Tab-separated table of C-alpha atoms (C1' of nucleotides) in Angstrom:
chain	number	residue	atom	x	y	z
A	109	MET	CA	-0.013	-0.044	-0.012
A	110	LEU	CA	1.058	3.627	-0.785
A	111	ALA	CA	2.671	5.597	1.913
A	112	GLY	CA	0.814	7.887	4.827
A	113	ILE	CA	-2.402	5.433	4.030
A	114	GLU	CA	-3.561	3.442	7.217
A	115	ARG	CA	-5.405	0.290	7.486
A	116	ILE	CA	-8.884	0.379	9.142
A	117	ASP	CA	-10.122	-3.247	8.251
A	118	GLU	CA	-9.380	-5.889	5.681
A	119	VAL	CA	-10.345	-3.942	2.588
A	120	GLU	CA	-10.640	-0.685	4.264
A	121	TRP	CA	-8.269	2.277	4.270
A	122	GLU	CA	-7.976	5.632	5.360
A	123	VAL	CA	-6.308	8.564	4.111
A	124	PRO	CA	-5.580	10.813	7.459
A	125	ILE	CA	-6.321	14.438	7.721
A	126	GLY	CA	-3.137	16.260	6.902
A	127	TYR	CA	-2.427	13.897	3.693
A	128	VAL	CA	-2.914	17.187	1.738
A	129	PRO	CA	-3.185	20.640	3.617
A	130	GLY	CA	-6.681	21.763	4.544
A	131	MET	CA	-8.341	18.669	4.839
A	132	ARG	CA	-11.918	18.858	6.921
A	133	VAL	CA	-12.562	14.788	7.258
A	134	PRO	CA	-10.313	11.772	6.390
A	135	GLY	CA	-10.489	9.990	3.103
A	136	ARG	CA	-11.654	6.477	3.327
A	137	PHE	CA	-11.467	3.586	0.473
A	138	PHE	CA	-12.041	-0.121	-0.050
A	139	LEU	CA	-9.439	-1.906	-1.794
A	140	SER	CA	-7.816	-5.528	-1.611
A	141	GLU	CA	-4.096	-5.876	-1.243
A	142	ASP	CA	-4.154	-7.644	-4.527
A	143	LEU	CA	-5.673	-4.540	-6.320
A	144	SER	CA	-3.620	-2.126	-4.210
A	145	GLU	CA	-0.845	-2.253	-7.234
A	146	THR	CA	-3.476	-0.657	-9.446
A	147	LEU	CA	-4.158	2.325	-7.084
A	148	GLU	CA	-2.451	5.596	-8.225
A	149	VAL	CA	-1.019	8.123	-6.209
A	150	GLY	CA	-2.717	10.898	-8.193
A	151	ALA	CA	-6.187	9.451	-7.329
A	152	VAL	CA	-5.469	9.316	-3.720
A	153	GLN	CA	-4.366	12.799	-3.790
A	154	GLN	CA	-7.634	13.564	-5.848
A	155	LEU	CA	-9.598	11.954	-2.816
A	156	ALA	CA	-7.783	14.048	-0.472
A	157	ASN	CA	-8.570	17.168	-2.273
A	158	VAL	CA	-12.472	16.553	-2.050
A	159	ALA	CA	-12.033	16.533	1.539
A	160	VAL	CA	-10.953	19.730	1.684
A	161	LEU	CA	-14.159	21.138	0.224
A	162	PRO	CA	-16.662	23.160	2.603
A	163	GLY	CA	-19.415	21.365	4.252
A	164	ILE	CA	-17.967	17.753	3.152
A	165	VAL	CA	-19.607	15.055	5.710
A	166	ARG	CA	-17.925	12.182	7.499
A	167	TYR	CA	-15.310	11.319	4.784
A	168	SER	CA	-14.221	11.617	1.259
A	169	LEU	CA	-14.981	8.201	-0.108
A	170	ALA	CA	-13.631	5.614	-2.786
A	171	MET	CA	-14.817	2.421	-4.184
A	172	PRO	CA	-12.397	-0.403	-5.258
A	173	ASP	CA	-12.546	0.833	-8.966
A	174	ILE	CA	-10.907	4.107	-7.758
A	175	HIS	CA	-8.604	5.946	-10.693
A	176	SER	CA	-7.939	9.426	-11.166
A	177	GLY	CA	-10.458	11.694	-12.970
A	178	TYR	CA	-11.419	15.177	-13.534
A	179	GLY	CA	-10.773	16.887	-10.163
A	180	PHE	CA	-12.601	13.981	-8.237
A	181	PRO	CA	-11.367	10.527	-8.494
A	182	ILE	CA	-13.750	8.143	-10.625
A	183	GLY	CA	-15.094	5.704	-8.143
A	184	GLY	CA	-15.705	8.643	-5.696
A	185	VAL	CA	-18.643	9.526	-3.229
A	186	ALA	CA	-18.725	12.709	-1.237
A	187	ALA	CA	-21.667	13.981	0.526
A	188	PHE	CA	-22.287	17.601	1.139
A	189	GLU	CA	-24.431	19.828	3.741
A	190	GLN	CA	-27.111	21.647	2.301
A	191	GLU	CA	-26.418	24.770	4.577
A	192	THR	CA	-22.333	24.903	4.486
A	193	GLY	CA	-21.545	22.466	1.393
A	194	VAL	CA	-21.079	22.551	-2.095
A	195	ILE	CA	-21.953	21.116	-5.518
A	196	SER	CA	-19.102	20.585	-8.034
A	197	PRO	CA	-19.542	19.122	-11.438
A	198	GLY	CA	-16.051	17.404	-11.149
A	199	GLY	CA	-18.012	15.034	-8.471
A	200	VAL	CA	-20.503	14.030	-11.255
A	201	GLY	CA	-18.261	13.713	-14.241
A	202	TYR	CA	-18.835	15.122	-17.894
A	203	ASP	CA	-21.219	11.993	-18.889
A	204	ILE	CA	-24.010	13.061	-16.388
A	205	ASN	CA	-26.255	9.792	-15.386
A	206	CYS	CA	-23.867	7.572	-17.294
A	207	GLY	CA	-25.643	4.272	-16.099
A	208	VAL	CA	-26.411	0.761	-16.609
A	209	ARG	CA	-29.683	-1.261	-17.059
A	210	LEU	CA	-30.405	-4.877	-17.451
A	211	ILE	CA	-33.332	-6.363	-19.539
A	212	ALA	CA	-34.798	-9.500	-18.638
A	213	THR	CA	-35.937	-12.056	-21.441
A	214	PRO	CA	-37.898	-15.679	-21.616
A	215	LEU	CA	-34.994	-16.855	-23.663
A	216	THR	CA	-31.906	-19.335	-23.002
A	217	PRO	CA	-28.812	-19.571	-25.159
A	218	ASP	CA	-30.053	-22.537	-27.164
A	219	ASP	CA	-33.103	-20.385	-28.560
A	220	ILE	CA	-30.552	-17.815	-30.093
A	221	LYS	CA	-29.489	-19.951	-33.221
A	222	ASN	CA	-27.745	-17.455	-34.913
A	223	PRO	CA	-26.253	-14.860	-32.409
A	224	ARG	CA	-24.535	-13.069	-35.382
A	225	ALA	CA	-27.726	-12.499	-36.978
A	226	LEU	CA	-29.146	-10.933	-33.683
A	227	ILE	CA	-26.119	-8.744	-33.151
A	228	GLU	CA	-26.297	-7.476	-36.733
A	229	ALA	CA	-29.961	-6.644	-36.257
A	230	LEU	CA	-29.209	-4.763	-33.139
A	231	PHE	CA	-26.714	-3.214	-34.640
A	232	THR	CA	-28.167	-1.766	-37.633
A	233	THR	CA	-31.090	-0.705	-35.341
A	234	VAL	CA	-29.386	1.019	-32.336
A	235	PRO	CA	-27.255	4.059	-33.371
A	236	THR	CA	-23.889	3.879	-32.147
A	237	GLY	CA	-20.475	5.457	-32.235
A	238	VAL	CA	-19.356	9.364	-31.565
A	239	GLY	CA	-21.749	11.766	-33.011
A	240	ALA	CA	-24.324	9.002	-33.905
A	241	GLU	CA	-27.771	10.146	-34.334
A	242	SER	CA	-31.550	8.957	-33.970
A	243	GLU	CA	-34.166	8.573	-36.429
A	244	MET	CA	-36.506	9.943	-33.782
A	245	ARG	CA	-37.564	13.318	-34.572
A	246	ILE	CA	-37.429	15.225	-31.241
A	247	SER	CA	-38.920	19.042	-31.523
A	248	PRO	CA	-37.345	21.597	-29.153
A	249	HIS	CA	-40.726	21.049	-27.097
A	250	ASP	CA	-40.187	17.335	-26.716
A	251	LEU	CA	-36.502	17.947	-25.658
A	252	GLU	CA	-37.816	20.339	-22.788
A	253	GLU	CA	-40.431	17.454	-21.607
A	254	ILE	CA	-37.769	14.816	-22.010
A	255	MET	CA	-35.426	16.877	-19.656
A	256	VAL	CA	-38.140	17.521	-17.017
A	257	GLU	CA	-40.216	14.357	-17.273
A	258	GLY	CA	-37.576	11.641	-17.857
A	259	VAL	CA	-38.381	8.157	-18.542
A	260	ASN	CA	-42.373	9.239	-18.104
A	261	TRP	CA	-41.843	10.960	-21.215
A	262	ALA	CA	-40.575	7.921	-23.264
A	263	VAL	CA	-43.201	5.725	-21.701
A	264	ALA	CA	-46.027	8.193	-22.550
A	265	ALA	CA	-44.657	8.456	-26.125
A	266	GLY	CA	-44.909	4.409	-26.506
A	267	TYR	CA	-41.025	3.462	-25.993
A	268	GLY	CA	-41.626	1.529	-22.645
A	269	THR	CA	-43.943	-0.849	-20.579
A	270	GLU	CA	-46.010	0.081	-17.431
A	271	ASN	CA	-43.357	-1.233	-15.131
A	272	ASP	CA	-40.442	0.373	-16.769
A	273	ALA	CA	-40.219	3.665	-14.641
A	274	ALA	CA	-40.610	2.095	-11.284
A	275	HIS	CA	-37.619	0.226	-11.841
A	276	CYS	CA	-35.137	2.905	-12.737
A	277	GLU	CA	-33.325	4.477	-9.673
A	278	GLU	CA	-35.400	7.706	-8.911
A	279	GLY	CA	-38.216	6.434	-10.816
A	280	GLY	CA	-36.074	7.769	-14.189
A	281	LYS	CA	-37.275	11.296	-13.278
A	282	MET	CA	-34.888	13.462	-11.072
A	283	PRO	CA	-37.051	16.260	-9.275
A	284	ASN	CA	-36.083	19.783	-9.670
A	285	ALA	CA	-35.033	19.291	-13.292
A	286	ASN	CA	-34.574	22.589	-15.158
A	287	ALA	CA	-34.440	23.437	-18.643
A	288	ALA	CA	-33.500	27.058	-18.212
A	289	PRO	CA	-30.095	26.918	-17.170
A	290	VAL	CA	-29.411	24.459	-20.292
A	291	SER	CA	-27.746	26.002	-22.954
A	292	LYS	CA	-29.160	26.217	-26.802
A	293	LYS	CA	-25.714	24.558	-27.625
A	294	ALA	CA	-26.312	21.626	-25.443
A	295	CYS	CA	-29.990	21.299	-26.529
A	296	GLN	CA	-28.786	21.354	-30.171
A	297	ARG	CA	-26.281	18.491	-29.620
A	298	GLY	CA	-29.068	16.766	-27.496
A	299	MET	CA	-31.827	16.731	-30.167
A	300	PRO	CA	-30.728	14.325	-32.500
A	301	GLN	CA	-28.856	11.982	-29.987
A	302	ALA	CA	-31.820	10.747	-27.914
A	303	GLY	CA	-31.890	6.843	-28.373
A	304	THR	CA	-28.232	6.524	-29.486
A	305	LEU	CA	-25.298	4.557	-27.624
A	306	GLY	CA	-22.526	6.610	-28.292
A	307	SER	CA	-18.804	5.395	-28.005
A	308	GLY	CA	-16.067	4.454	-25.418
A	309	ASN	CA	-16.779	2.069	-22.963
A	310	HIS	CA	-20.705	2.393	-23.599
A	311	PHE	CA	-22.230	-1.046	-24.954
A	312	LEU	CA	-24.953	-3.063	-25.636
A	313	GLU	CA	-24.507	-6.738	-24.603
A	314	ILE	CA	-26.290	-10.243	-24.896
A	315	GLN	CA	-25.601	-11.887	-21.744
A	316	ALA	CA	-26.611	-15.058	-20.160
A	317	VAL	CA	-26.933	-15.638	-16.234
A	318	ASP	CA	-24.316	-18.260	-15.644
A	319	ALA	CA	-23.923	-18.252	-11.537
A	320	VAL	CA	-26.478	-17.623	-9.028
A	321	PHE	CA	-25.308	-16.637	-5.770
A	322	ASP	CA	-28.371	-15.614	-3.897
A	323	ASN	CA	-31.675	-17.810	-5.257
A	324	GLU	CA	-34.231	-15.695	-3.284
A	325	ALA	CA	-32.533	-12.389	-4.175
A	326	ALA	CA	-32.476	-13.498	-7.827
A	327	GLN	CA	-36.041	-14.653	-8.142
A	328	THR	CA	-37.380	-11.543	-6.501
A	329	PHE	CA	-35.534	-9.613	-9.437
A	330	GLY	CA	-36.875	-12.121	-12.203
A	331	LEU	CA	-33.625	-13.578	-12.872
A	332	SER	CA	-32.756	-17.153	-13.205
A	333	ALA	CA	-29.727	-19.609	-14.309
A	334	GLY	CA	-29.180	-19.808	-17.924
A	335	GLN	CA	-31.687	-16.635	-18.846
A	336	ILE	CA	-30.685	-14.468	-21.838
A	337	CYS	CA	-30.498	-10.934	-20.785
A	338	PHE	CA	-29.514	-7.393	-22.524
A	339	MET	CA	-27.512	-4.729	-20.526
A	340	VAL	CA	-27.413	-1.346	-21.744
A	341	HIS	CA	-24.248	1.075	-20.512
A	342	CYS	CA	-24.770	4.718	-21.954
A	343	GLY	CA	-25.305	8.251	-20.546
A	344	SER	CA	-26.484	11.632	-21.560
A	345	ARG	CA	-24.297	12.165	-24.947
A	346	GLY	CA	-23.385	15.438	-26.193
A	347	LEU	CA	-26.033	17.178	-23.843
A	348	GLY	CA	-24.636	16.296	-20.631
A	349	HIS	CA	-20.902	16.678	-21.935
A	350	GLN	CA	-22.173	20.469	-23.040
A	351	ILE	CA	-23.768	20.840	-20.016
A	352	CYS	CA	-20.798	20.076	-17.945
A	353	THR	CA	-18.617	22.336	-19.801
A	354	ASP	CA	-21.050	25.271	-19.626
A	355	HIS	CA	-21.469	25.056	-15.995
A	356	LEU	CA	-17.608	24.176	-15.197
A	357	ARG	CA	-16.893	27.818	-16.704
A	358	THR	CA	-19.444	29.594	-14.582
A	359	LEU	CA	-18.594	27.733	-11.429
A	360	GLU	CA	-14.942	28.539	-11.759
A	361	SER	CA	-15.960	32.205	-11.300
A	362	ALA	CA	-18.433	31.318	-8.751
A	363	THR	CA	-15.741	29.383	-6.584
A	364	ARG	CA	-13.540	32.722	-6.579
A	365	ARG	CA	-16.639	34.919	-5.894
A	366	TYR	CA	-17.716	33.101	-2.935
A	367	GLY	CA	-14.285	32.855	-1.707
A	368	ILE	CA	-13.824	29.172	-1.537
A	369	GLU	CA	-10.461	27.851	-1.490
A	370	ILE	CA	-9.799	24.669	-3.233
A	371	PRO	CA	-6.371	22.766	-4.026
A	372	ASP	CA	-7.148	21.900	-7.587
A	373	ARG	CA	-8.951	24.446	-10.068
A	374	GLN	CA	-10.828	21.177	-11.332
A	375	LEU	CA	-12.862	21.248	-8.048
A	376	ALA	CA	-14.580	24.105	-9.363
A	377	CYS	CA	-17.762	24.397	-7.007
A	378	ALA	CA	-20.584	26.371	-5.544
A	379	PRO	CA	-22.510	26.607	-2.643
A	380	VAL	CA	-25.484	23.804	-2.969
A	381	HIS	CA	-28.095	26.843	-2.717
A	382	SER	CA	-26.432	29.388	-4.447
A	383	PRO	CA	-27.749	30.718	-7.667
A	384	GLU	CA	-24.840	29.096	-9.784
A	385	GLY	CA	-24.900	25.980	-7.786
A	386	GLU	CA	-28.833	25.480	-8.224
A	387	ALA	CA	-28.534	26.387	-11.814
A	388	TYR	CA	-25.727	23.422	-12.314
A	389	PHE	CA	-27.917	21.207	-10.197
A	390	GLY	CA	-31.015	21.883	-12.150
A	391	ALA	CA	-29.184	21.493	-15.629
A	392	MET	CA	-27.304	18.467	-14.249
A	393	ALA	CA	-30.987	16.710	-13.368
A	394	ALA	CA	-31.995	17.543	-16.741
A	395	ALA	CA	-29.279	15.998	-18.341
A	396	ALA	CA	-29.818	12.896	-15.952
A	397	ASN	CA	-33.706	12.906	-17.057
A	398	TYR	CA	-32.516	12.857	-20.899
A	399	ALA	CA	-30.160	9.735	-20.030
A	400	TRP	CA	-32.957	7.837	-18.730
A	401	VAL	CA	-34.961	8.583	-21.571
A	402	ASN	CA	-31.788	7.425	-24.003
A	403	ARG	CA	-31.526	3.957	-22.079
A	404	GLN	CA	-35.512	3.508	-22.420
A	405	VAL	CA	-35.276	4.097	-26.322
A	406	ILE	CA	-32.675	1.577	-26.644
A	407	THR	CA	-34.583	-0.820	-24.883
A	408	HIS	CA	-37.460	-0.246	-26.915
A	409	GLN	CA	-35.433	-0.659	-29.899
A	410	VAL	CA	-34.066	-4.044	-28.379
A	411	ARG	CA	-37.309	-5.203	-27.724
A	412	THR	CA	-38.675	-4.278	-30.865
A	413	VAL	CA	-35.756	-6.577	-32.484
A	414	LEU	CA	-36.422	-9.224	-30.404
A	415	ASN	CA	-40.176	-9.016	-31.113
A	416	ARG	CA	-39.447	-9.225	-34.572
A	417	MET	CA	-36.945	-12.073	-34.564
A	418	TYR	CA	-38.402	-14.402	-31.949
A	419	GLY	CA	-41.936	-13.242	-31.458
A	420	ILE	CA	-41.597	-12.142	-27.877
A	421	ASP	CA	-44.167	-9.835	-26.302
A	422	TYR	CA	-42.730	-6.447	-25.177
A	423	GLU	CA	-44.014	-7.386	-21.564
A	424	GLU	CA	-42.098	-10.707	-21.495
A	425	MET	CA	-39.018	-8.511	-21.379
A	426	PRO	CA	-39.133	-6.511	-18.244
A	427	LEU	CA	-36.833	-4.080	-16.988
A	428	VAL	CA	-34.847	-5.411	-14.200
A	429	TYR	CA	-33.499	-2.390	-13.026
A	430	ASP	CA	-31.592	0.944	-14.011
A	431	VAL	CA	-28.727	2.727	-12.112
A	432	ALA	CA	-27.119	5.922	-12.325
A	433	HIS	CA	-23.472	5.886	-11.827
A	434	ASN	CA	-22.505	9.557	-12.543
A	435	VAL	CA	-24.768	11.860	-10.342
A	436	ALA	CA	-25.386	14.308	-7.566
A	437	LYS	CA	-28.470	13.695	-5.696
A	438	MET	CA	-30.500	15.539	-2.469
A	439	GLU	CA	-30.701	12.203	-0.041
A	440	ARG	CA	-31.608	11.916	3.280
A	441	HIS	CA	-29.166	9.981	5.442
A	442	ASN	CA	-28.257	9.488	9.130
A	443	THR	CA	-25.251	11.529	10.296
A	444	ASP	CA	-23.683	12.815	13.572
A	445	LYS	CA	-26.437	15.626	13.550
A	446	GLY	CA	-29.193	13.191	13.378
A	447	ARG	CA	-31.022	12.604	9.836
A	448	GLN	CA	-29.874	15.131	7.211
A	449	THR	CA	-30.625	15.724	3.781
A	450	LEU	CA	-27.413	15.805	2.036
A	451	CYS	CA	-26.219	16.355	-1.531
A	452	VAL	CA	-24.792	13.300	-2.312
A	453	HIS	CA	-22.021	13.190	-5.434
A	454	ARG	CA	-21.483	9.834	-7.159
A	455	LYS	CA	-18.946	9.621	-9.879
A	456	GLY	CA	-18.411	6.175	-10.942
A	457	ALA	CA	-20.012	4.979	-8.103
A	458	THR	CA	-23.437	3.229	-7.722
A	459	ARG	CA	-26.415	3.900	-5.393
A	460	ALA	CA	-26.863	0.610	-3.351
A	461	PHE	CA	-29.609	1.252	-0.696
A	462	GLY	CA	-30.330	-1.392	1.649
A	463	PRO	CA	-33.267	-3.457	2.510
A	464	GLY	CA	-36.578	-1.462	3.806
A	465	CYS	CA	-35.268	1.881	2.235
A	466	PRO	CA	-38.464	3.603	0.803
A	467	GLU	CA	-36.455	4.532	-2.369
A	468	VAL	CA	-36.314	0.983	-3.422
A	469	PRO	CA	-38.914	-0.459	-5.639
A	470	GLN	CA	-41.885	-1.873	-3.719
A	471	ASP	CA	-41.245	-5.364	-5.264
A	472	TYR	CA	-37.616	-5.162	-4.407
A	473	ARG	CA	-37.724	-3.575	-1.083
A	474	ALA	CA	-37.402	-6.542	1.348
A	475	VAL	CA	-34.017	-7.361	-0.700
A	476	GLY	CA	-32.645	-3.870	-1.188
A	477	GLN	CA	-31.859	-2.096	-4.393
A	478	PRO	CA	-30.640	-3.892	-7.364
A	479	VAL	CA	-26.795	-2.950	-7.880
A	480	ILE	CA	-25.705	-3.528	-11.750
A	481	ILE	CA	-21.932	-3.721	-12.304
A	482	PRO	CA	-21.041	-3.934	-15.861
A	483	GLY	CA	-17.722	-5.690	-16.936
A	484	SER	CA	-15.352	-4.663	-19.343
A	485	MET	CA	-15.635	-6.124	-22.958
A	486	GLY	CA	-15.668	-9.700	-22.612
A	487	SER	CA	-15.752	-10.119	-19.006
A	488	ALA	CA	-18.430	-11.062	-16.682
A	489	SER	CA	-21.015	-8.457	-15.343
A	490	TYR	CA	-22.960	-8.792	-12.079
A	491	VAL	CA	-25.981	-8.073	-10.184
A	492	LEU	CA	-25.889	-7.462	-6.790
A	493	HIS	CA	-28.072	-5.977	-3.927
A	494	GLY	CA	-27.590	-2.810	-1.700
A	495	THR	CA	-27.222	-3.232	2.377
A	496	ASN	CA	-27.559	-1.625	5.352
A	497	THR	CA	-23.612	-1.596	5.750
A	498	ALA	CA	-23.551	0.707	2.767
A	499	MET	CA	-26.063	3.134	4.515
A	500	GLU	CA	-23.942	3.192	7.566
A	501	LYS	CA	-20.500	3.404	5.626
A	502	THR	CA	-20.908	4.907	2.073
A	503	PHE	CA	-24.111	6.851	1.881
A	504	GLY	CA	-25.382	3.803	0.256
A	505	SER	CA	-23.134	3.423	-2.242
A	506	THR	CA	-20.828	0.802	-3.963
A	507	CYS	CA	-18.609	0.211	-6.954
A	508	HIS	CA	-19.794	0.673	-10.436
A	509	GLY	CA	-17.336	-1.258	-12.559
A	510	ALA	CA	-14.194	-2.743	-13.573
A	511	GLY	CA	-12.162	0.403	-13.634
A	512	ARG	CA	-9.511	1.486	-16.149
A	513	VAL	CA	-5.839	0.718	-15.428
A	514	MET	CA	-4.650	1.700	-18.962
A	515	SER	CA	-5.212	4.843	-20.531
A	516	ARG	CA	-7.034	4.866	-23.793
A	517	THR	CA	-3.845	5.942	-25.746
A	518	LYS	CA	-1.681	3.238	-24.078
A	519	ALA	CA	-4.400	0.754	-24.909
A	520	LYS	CA	-4.363	1.492	-28.561
A	521	LYS	CA	-0.804	0.923	-28.763
A	522	ALA	CA	-0.720	-2.378	-26.608
A	523	THR	CA	-2.833	-4.531	-28.613
A	524	PRO	CA	-4.457	-4.036	-32.133
A	525	GLY	CA	-8.320	-4.053	-32.015
A	526	SER	CA	-8.531	-6.738	-34.922
A	527	GLU	CA	-6.350	-9.075	-32.494
A	528	VAL	CA	-8.668	-8.108	-29.425
A	529	ARG	CA	-11.711	-8.915	-31.769
A	530	LYS	CA	-10.319	-12.393	-32.698
A	531	ASP	CA	-9.057	-13.375	-29.277
A	532	LEU	CA	-12.752	-12.503	-27.970
A	533	LEU	CA	-14.214	-14.689	-30.721
A	534	LYS	CA	-12.125	-17.672	-29.424
A	535	GLN	CA	-13.852	-17.347	-26.131
A	536	GLY	CA	-17.299	-17.396	-28.056
A	537	ILE	CA	-17.852	-13.589	-27.921
A	538	ILE	CA	-19.047	-11.774	-30.749
A	539	VAL	CA	-18.007	-8.065	-30.876
A	540	ARG	CA	-19.373	-5.667	-33.434
A	541	ALA	CA	-18.309	-1.980	-33.282
A	542	THR	CA	-17.871	0.753	-35.442
A	543	SER	CA	-14.121	0.514	-35.883
A	544	ASP	CA	-11.450	-1.885	-34.610
A	545	ALA	CA	-9.780	1.161	-32.916
A	546	SER	CA	-12.557	1.542	-30.465
A	547	ILE	CA	-11.965	-2.000	-29.652
A	548	ALA	CA	-8.554	-1.740	-29.073
A	549	GLU	CA	-9.293	1.129	-26.542
A	550	GLU	CA	-11.650	-0.944	-24.718
A	551	ALA	CA	-9.426	-4.209	-24.582
A	552	PRO	CA	-9.976	-6.443	-21.596
A	553	ASP	CA	-6.235	-5.997	-20.449
A	554	ALA	CA	-7.062	-2.002	-20.059
A	555	TYR	CA	-9.241	-2.778	-17.179
A	556	LYS	CA	-9.219	-4.328	-13.730
A	557	GLU	CA	-11.092	-7.597	-13.482
A	558	SER	CA	-14.696	-7.162	-12.647
A	559	TYR	CA	-14.789	-9.951	-10.222
A	560	LYS	CA	-11.806	-8.598	-8.225
A	561	VAL	CA	-13.658	-5.549	-7.723
A	562	VAL	CA	-16.743	-6.879	-6.844
A	563	ASP	CA	-15.359	-9.331	-4.426
A	564	VAL	CA	-13.996	-6.142	-2.606
A	565	VAL	CA	-17.424	-4.584	-1.962
A	566	ARG	CA	-18.741	-8.117	-1.156
A	567	ARG	CA	-15.935	-8.331	1.614
A	568	ALA	CA	-16.774	-5.119	2.816
A	569	GLY	CA	-20.576	-5.686	2.947
A	570	LEU	CA	-21.355	-2.504	0.752
A	571	SER	CA	-23.204	-5.050	-1.623
A	572	LEU	CA	-23.760	-8.533	-2.070
A	573	PRO	CA	-23.773	-10.776	-5.080
A	574	VAL	CA	-26.961	-12.086	-6.680
A	575	VAL	CA	-26.008	-13.522	-10.186
A	576	ARG	CA	-23.393	-13.276	-12.667
A	577	LEU	CA	-23.879	-12.583	-16.294
A	578	ARG	CA	-21.241	-13.935	-19.155
A	579	PRO	CA	-21.296	-11.953	-22.444
A	580	ILE	CA	-22.229	-13.288	-25.552
A	581	GLY	CA	-21.994	-10.672	-27.941
A	582	VAL	CA	-21.097	-6.911	-27.652
A	583	ILE	CA	-22.124	-3.857	-29.404
A	584	LYS	CA	-19.932	-0.985	-29.420
A	585	GLY	CA	-19.590	2.479	-30.639
B	219	DA	C1'	-16.994	10.310	-21.604
B	220	DT	C1'	-17.212	14.026	-25.880
B	221	DG	C1'	-18.785	16.973	-33.138
B	222	DT	C1'	-12.186	12.128	-29.203
B	223	DT	C1'	-7.067	19.305	-29.309
B	224	DC	C1'	-13.330	24.874	-28.582
DNA sequence: ATGTTC
């Protein structure tokens, strides 16, 4: 383990006050000794820097998929008081409400006689890649409704089934979303992109449940051994990116104006209830709602293909759940001061609320919130459930995925994409992407192994495994 | 992540 870090428990570590000047609370992160080789000094420094921000509660936290990001580390969780605390775009990331959803089907692997044909049909139907545009015609008025109503817009417009909204975190609609602080430029970028996958680590995957760790929880979530599922990983595309860019600029000047001292310019922030902070929060919530619509429309595209190819009814392909892993939300948590509403930033971290929480859909409440952890390309994904330990230790949060260990540029030089594609095919995994270059960037070697990350949160008790899903086919931008 | 160096 790196110097200056103290061991708290088997997989829990503390970055003490004083690691960087001005820390108000310690840092805490979760990591196994095995994964400690991957820990970057820069990411720990970022974790400590976040502890300098005003109004931070208890700890600056990070999950085992920690790596350096813009200002805040990816894998980071930070909660701020309403009255004294701040909100920061760096704590959310550029891809606002990047998230993952899982769609169940009644199919088994044997039902898919020609996986290549299914993958081609999906690749043709779901627009993918940088700058991909949808065939949907979204008017400026539609976009405004999308940003305010979230997934409810999509369901009302015919892109969903009855239970879809209830199975999204936050009901697929952030309250207090505001289209007013969303720039015209952001709207222009967002309008043609609703229902598109994007690029980078975003994907649409055909998976099969190949291990069940908790029968009862799996049954509650509607999952069983051998079942074919579809996983969608994407976010708010150019809209969220533009909102982040726009508001970083206004918050940089706000940081100075409010006299907030920050150790890194990338931690630009404003008081939660300042005009600038509220403008960012409203616009961020609007982008979050757009991202839920985006994943919902892609879900509809997947269901349409499956209905056409296999004659399955839309109602037989329920949404298991949809999680947001890049977002800031106002949430009630127990603190030293009693029960408080906090502005919880999760950047590359997943909400993992425990059993009994009213925020968990009624049909899942006894088990806890489903947590969806996508694997890197070609590696397994997991469904876990939230716990009371997460509520106590991490403001109800857990990891979000494998986590990079190699930069995009480094990965591109390491192995040609064509070779990665052939290697995966040997393992029985079909990859369909817009280019071999994008496959190289996302090579499995560029990521931590997802099971190691999942095992840390299991050992820490932050969330517990329900099923494992192995990939059969991957569609990438 | 991203009209991938506005």
